[in-house]
Coordinates of C-alpha atoms and ligand atoms in Angstrom, one line a residue:
X17 CA 66.4 -69.4 122.8
X18 CA 68.5 -66.6 123.2
X19 CA 68.2 -63.8 125.8
X20 CA 66.1 -60.8 124.0
X21 CA 67.9 -57.4 124.9
X22 CA 65.7 -55.3 127.1
X23 CA 67.0 -52.1 125.3
X24 CA 65.9 -53.6 121.8
X25 CA 62.5 -54.5 123.0
X26 CA 61.9 -51.2 124.6
X27 CA 63.0 -49.4 120.9
X28 CA 60.6 -52.0 119.4
X29 CA 57.7 -50.9 121.9
X30 CA 58.5 -47.3 121.2
X31 CA 58.7 -47.4 117.5
X32 CA 55.9 -46.1 115.4
X33 CA 57.0 -47.1 112.0
X34 CA 58.5 -50.7 111.4
X35 CA 59.5 -52.5 108.3
X36 CA 60.5 -56.3 108.0
X37 CA 62.6 -57.7 105.3
X38 CA 62.3 -61.6 105.1
X39 CA 64.1 -64.1 103.1
X40 CA 64.2 -67.7 102.6
X41 CA 64.9 -68.6 106.2
X42 CA 61.8 -67.5 107.0
X43 CA 60.3 -70.3 105.3
X44 CA 63.0 -72.8 106.0
X45 CA 61.0 -74.2 109.0
X46 CA 58.2 -74.9 106.6
X47 CA 60.3 -77.2 105.0
X48 CA 61.2 -75.0 102.0
X49 CA 64.8 -75.3 100.8
X50 CA 66.9 -72.0 101.1
X51 CA 68.8 -70.9 98.2
X52 CA 72.7 -70.7 99.7
X53 CA 72.6 -73.3 102.5
X54 CA 75.9 -75.3 101.6
X55 CA 74.4 -78.8 101.9
X56 CA 70.7 -78.8 101.0
X57 CA 70.4 -75.3 99.4
X58 CA 68.7 -75.0 96.0
X59 CA 71.8 -73.3 94.5
X60 CA 74.0 -75.8 96.1
X61 CA 72.3 -78.5 93.6
X62 CA 71.3 -76.6 90.8
X63 CA 72.8 -73.9 88.9
X64 CA 71.0 -71.0 89.2
X65 CA 71.6 -69.1 86.0
X66 CA 70.4 -72.2 84.0
X67 CA 67.2 -72.5 85.9
X68 CA 66.4 -69.0 87.2
X69 CA 67.4 -66.9 84.3
X70 CA 65.5 -65.8 81.2
X71 CA 68.6 -67.5 79.1
X72 CA 68.1 -70.6 80.8
X73 CA 64.4 -70.9 79.9
X74 CA 65.1 -70.1 76.4
X75 CA 67.8 -72.5 76.2
X76 CA 65.7 -75.1 77.8
X77 CA 61.9 -74.0 78.7
X78 CA 61.1 -77.9 79.9
X79 CA 63.6 -78.1 82.2
X80 CA 63.1 -74.7 83.7
X81 CA 59.3 -75.2 83.9
X82 CA 59.8 -78.7 85.5
X83 CA 61.9 -77.3 88.1
X84 CA 59.4 -74.8 88.9
X85 CA 56.7 -77.4 89.0
X86 CA 58.5 -79.3 91.6
X87 CA 59.2 -76.0 93.6
X88 CA 55.5 -74.8 93.4
X89 CA 54.5 -78.4 94.5
X90 CA 56.9 -77.9 97.6
X91 CA 55.1 -74.5 98.1
X92 CA 51.8 -76.0 98.0
X93 CA 52.4 -78.9 100.5
X94 CA 54.2 -76.1 103.0
X95 CA 52.4 -74.6 105.8
X96 CA 53.2 -71.2 107.3
X97 CA 55.2 -71.6 110.4
X98 CA 55.4 -69.6 113.8
X99 CA 57.6 -67.0 112.1
X100 CA 54.9 -66.4 109.5
X101 CA 52.3 -66.4 112.3
X102 CA 54.2 -63.7 114.6
X103 CA 54.9 -61.5 111.8
X104 CA 50.9 -61.6 111.0
X105 CA 50.4 -60.8 114.9
X106 CA 53.4 -58.0 114.7
X107 CA 51.6 -56.4 111.8
X108 CA 48.5 -55.4 114.2
X109 CA 50.4 -53.7 116.9
X110 CA 51.9 -50.9 114.4
X111 CA 49.8 -48.4 112.5
X112 CA 52.8 -48.3 110.1
X113 CA 54.0 -51.7 109.1
X114 CA 55.5 -52.5 106.2
X115 CA 56.4 -56.1 105.2
X116 CA 58.6 -56.8 102.3
X117 CA 59.6 -60.3 101.3
X118 CA 62.1 -62.0 98.9
X119 CA 60.2 -65.3 99.1
X120 CA 58.1 -66.2 96.6
X121 CA 55.9 -68.9 98.4
X122 CA 53.1 -66.6 99.4
X123 CA 53.6 -68.2 103.0
X124 CA 53.2 -64.7 104.4
X125 CA 49.9 -64.0 103.1
X126 CA 48.8 -67.6 103.7
X127 CA 49.6 -66.6 107.4
X128 CA 47.2 -63.8 107.5
X129 CA 49.7 -60.9 106.8
X130 CA 48.2 -58.2 104.6
X131 CA 49.7 -55.8 101.8
X132 CA 52.9 -58.0 101.5
X133 CA 55.6 -56.5 99.2
X134 CA 56.7 -59.2 97.1
X135 CA 60.2 -58.2 95.6
X136 CA 61.0 -61.2 93.7
X137 CA 57.3 -62.0 92.3
X138 CA 55.6 -65.3 93.3
X139 CA 56.2 -68.5 92.0
X140 CA 52.5 -69.8 92.2
X141 CA 51.5 -67.1 89.5
X142 CA 52.4 -67.4 85.8
X143 CA 53.1 -64.8 83.0
X144 CA 53.6 -64.7 79.3
X145 CA 57.4 -65.1 78.6
X146 CA 57.1 -62.3 76.0
X147 CA 54.8 -59.8 77.1
X148 CA 55.2 -60.4 80.9
X149 CA 51.3 -60.1 80.9
X150 CA 49.7 -62.2 83.9
X151 CA 48.2 -65.5 83.0
X152 CA 45.5 -66.8 85.5
X153 CA 45.8 -70.7 84.9
X154 CA 48.1 -72.2 87.3
X155 CA 48.7 -74.9 84.7
X156 CA 49.4 -77.3 87.8
X157 CA 49.3 -80.4 85.9
X158 CA 51.3 -79.3 83.0
X159 CA 54.7 -81.0 82.7
X160 CA 55.9 -78.4 80.0
X161 CA 55.3 -74.4 79.3
X162 CA 51.8 -74.0 77.6
X163 CA 51.9 -71.4 74.6
X164 CA 51.1 -68.0 76.1
X165 CA 47.7 -66.8 75.4
X166 CA 49.0 -63.1 75.0
X167 CA 51.6 -63.6 72.1
X168 CA 52.1 -66.1 69.3
X169 CA 55.9 -66.9 70.3
X170 CA 55.2 -66.6 74.2
X171 CA 55.1 -69.4 76.8
X172 CA 53.7 -69.5 80.2
X173 CA 56.7 -68.7 82.8
X174 CA 56.5 -68.1 86.4
X175 CA 56.1 -64.8 87.7
X176 CA 59.3 -64.6 89.6
X177 CA 62.5 -62.3 89.0
X178 CA 64.9 -64.1 87.3
X179 CA 68.6 -63.7 87.3
X180 CA 69.6 -60.5 85.6
X181 CA 66.0 -59.2 85.4
X182 CA 64.8 -55.9 86.9
X183 CA 62.6 -55.8 89.9
X184 CA 59.1 -54.0 89.2
X185 CA 59.8 -50.3 89.8
X186 CA 56.9 -49.5 91.9
X187 CA 57.5 -52.5 94.4
X188 CA 61.0 -51.5 94.7
X189 CA 60.0 -47.7 95.0
X190 CA 57.5 -48.7 97.9
X191 CA 60.3 -50.9 99.6
X192 CA 62.9 -47.9 99.4
X193 CA 60.1 -45.7 100.6
X194 CA 59.4 -47.4 103.7
X195 CA 63.2 -48.2 104.6
X196 CA 63.9 -44.2 104.3
X197 CA 60.7 -43.7 107.2
X198 CA 61.0 -46.4 109.4
X199 CA 62.2 -46.1 112.9
X200 CA 63.1 -50.0 113.1
X201 CA 64.0 -52.5 110.2
X202 CA 64.1 -56.1 111.0
X203 CA 66.1 -58.2 108.4
X204 CA 65.0 -61.7 109.0
X205 CA 66.3 -65.1 107.5
X206 CA 68.4 -63.6 104.8
X207 CA 71.8 -63.7 103.7
X208 CA 71.8 -60.4 102.3
X209 CA 73.7 -61.2 99.1
X210 CA 71.2 -60.5 96.7
X211 CA 70.7 -56.7 95.7
X212 CA 68.8 -54.4 95.6
X213 CA 67.1 -56.2 98.6
X214 CA 70.1 -56.5 100.7
X215 CA 70.6 -52.7 100.3
X216 CA 67.0 -52.0 102.0
X217 CA 68.4 -52.5 105.4
X218 CA 71.3 -50.4 104.9
X219 CA 69.0 -47.5 103.7
X220 CA 66.7 -47.7 106.5
X221 CA 69.9 -47.2 108.8
X222 CA 71.1 -44.3 106.6
X223 CA 67.9 -42.8 107.6
X224 CA 68.1 -43.1 111.1
X225 CA 66.5 -46.3 111.7
X226 CA 67.7 -48.9 113.9
X227 CA 68.5 -52.6 112.7
X228 CA 67.7 -56.0 114.1
X229 CA 68.9 -59.2 112.3
X230 CA 67.6 -62.7 113.2
X231 CA 69.5 -65.3 111.5
X232 CA 71.5 -68.6 112.9
X233 CA 74.5 -67.4 110.7
X234 CA 76.3 -64.2 110.5
X235 CA 75.8 -62.5 107.4
X236 CA 77.3 -59.3 105.5
X237 CA 74.6 -57.3 107.5
X238 CA 75.7 -58.6 110.9
X239 CA 78.4 -56.1 111.9
X240 CA 76.1 -53.2 110.7
X241 CA 73.1 -54.1 112.6
X242 CA 72.4 -52.7 116.4
X243 CA 71.3 -56.0 117.3
X244 CA 72.3 -59.3 115.6
X245 CA 70.2 -62.3 117.0
X246 CA 71.6 -65.9 116.3
X247 CA 68.5 -67.6 116.2
X248 CA 65.8 -69.2 114.0
X249 CA 63.1 -67.2 113.2
X250 CA 60.4 -69.8 114.2
X251 CA 61.8 -70.0 117.6
X252 CA 62.7 -66.3 118.3
X253 CA 59.7 -64.2 116.4
X254 CA 57.0 -65.4 118.7
X255 CA 58.3 -64.8 122.0
X256 CA 59.7 -61.3 120.4
X257 CA 56.3 -60.4 119.1
X258 CA 54.7 -61.5 122.6
X259 CA 57.1 -59.1 124.5
X260 CA 56.7 -56.0 122.0
X261 CA 52.7 -56.4 123.0
X262 CA 53.2 -57.0 126.6
X263 CA 55.4 -53.9 126.6
X264 CA 52.8 -52.0 124.7
X265 CA 50.1 -53.2 127.2
X266 CA 48.6 -55.1 124.6
X267 CA 48.8 -58.6 125.2
X268 CA 48.1 -60.8 121.9
X269 CA 44.8 -62.6 121.5
X270 CA 45.7 -66.2 120.7
Ligands
LIG329 P1 69.4 -67.5 100.9 O1 69.4 -68.8 100.9 O2 70.8 -66.9 100.6 O3 69.9 -67.0 102.7 C1 68.9 -67.9 103.8 C2 69.3 -67.4 105.1 O4 68.4 -67.7 105.9 C3 71.0 -67.7 105.5 O5 71.7 -66.6 106.0 C4 70.4 -68.5 106.4 O6 71.6 -68.6 107.7 C5 69.1 -68.2 107.1 N1 68.5 -69.1 107.6 C6 68.5 -70.7 107.3 N2 67.3 -70.9 108.5 C7 67.0 -70.0 109.0 C8 65.9 -70.2 110.1 N3 65.3 -71.2 110.4 N4 65.5 -68.9 110.7 C9 66.4 -67.5 110.3 N5 67.3 -67.7 109.3 C10 67.5 -68.7 108.7 O7 68.2 -67.0 100.8 P2 67.8 -65.4 100.5 O8 68.5 -64.5 101.5 O9 66.3 -65.2 101.1 O10 66.4 -64.5 94.6 O11 68.2 -65.1 99.2 C11 67.8 -64.0 98.4 C12 67.3 -64.3 97.1 O12 68.4 -64.8 96.4 C13 66.2 -65.2 97.0 O13 65.0 -64.3 97.0 C14 66.2 -65.6 95.6 C15 67.9 -66.1 95.5 O14 68.6 -65.9 94.3 C16 65.2 -64.4 93.5 O15 64.7 -65.6 93.4 C17 65.3 -63.5 92.7

């Protein structure tokens, strides 16, 4: 594991308000494919606009539905990894801590994180394809999208943000407010390529926050970050959170 800069630990220990933005890289070590990894990523093997868009769903609802059923099973079989657990522990060290995720797998919540802001929705939830109203039934064993209970022409669809769809306004507002008031923003496991999520760390910096990036690869954000740490989340996060806790004189209860 790489060396953690002492000045970064001091800044984290002194911070009053912390914002964390996570991406698919945080769930990679739970066995869930990321999107843009050139070899195994979801977008390396499938065309996003065909499978993760309203047009794609209209064109071929069965194929899109079956792709999501496959991803849902991956998510159900997955377990939170040490990065998720470390972020749950980190939340308890700060009075003002906001966790915003682009991930739709719910693993932060399963690790024990509270009040998680899901920018892109949650793959395990369904909603009506016409009205957008929630549908409680998980439809686990359905191999094609059942008809929606909310509209005669509606179908079940995953409650996730598709390409070309707007994010939920209040969710985006809450994320931007957290960015405007945080002292430190951590961007963990995201390629920082998809807007508006990618702008959240920059918004934090424009409002005076320090920026930490954790990613084994460089991204468009790396050159802006105050600290850009080339390591994996599951390796680095547990040590980082333990160092913050001991620096605050509050050793973690394991
Ligand atoms: P990407 O697949 O674009 O990027 C994943 C990032 O995680 C890459 O920069 C990897 O280098 C990094 N990574 C891989 N393994 C890691 C590890 N073990 N620890 C830390 N980082 C690791 O995924 P996202 O940035 O999350 O949108 O993609 C953002 C959005 O694009 C997704 O939410 C999805 C997709 O279209 C929607 O679903 C709306």
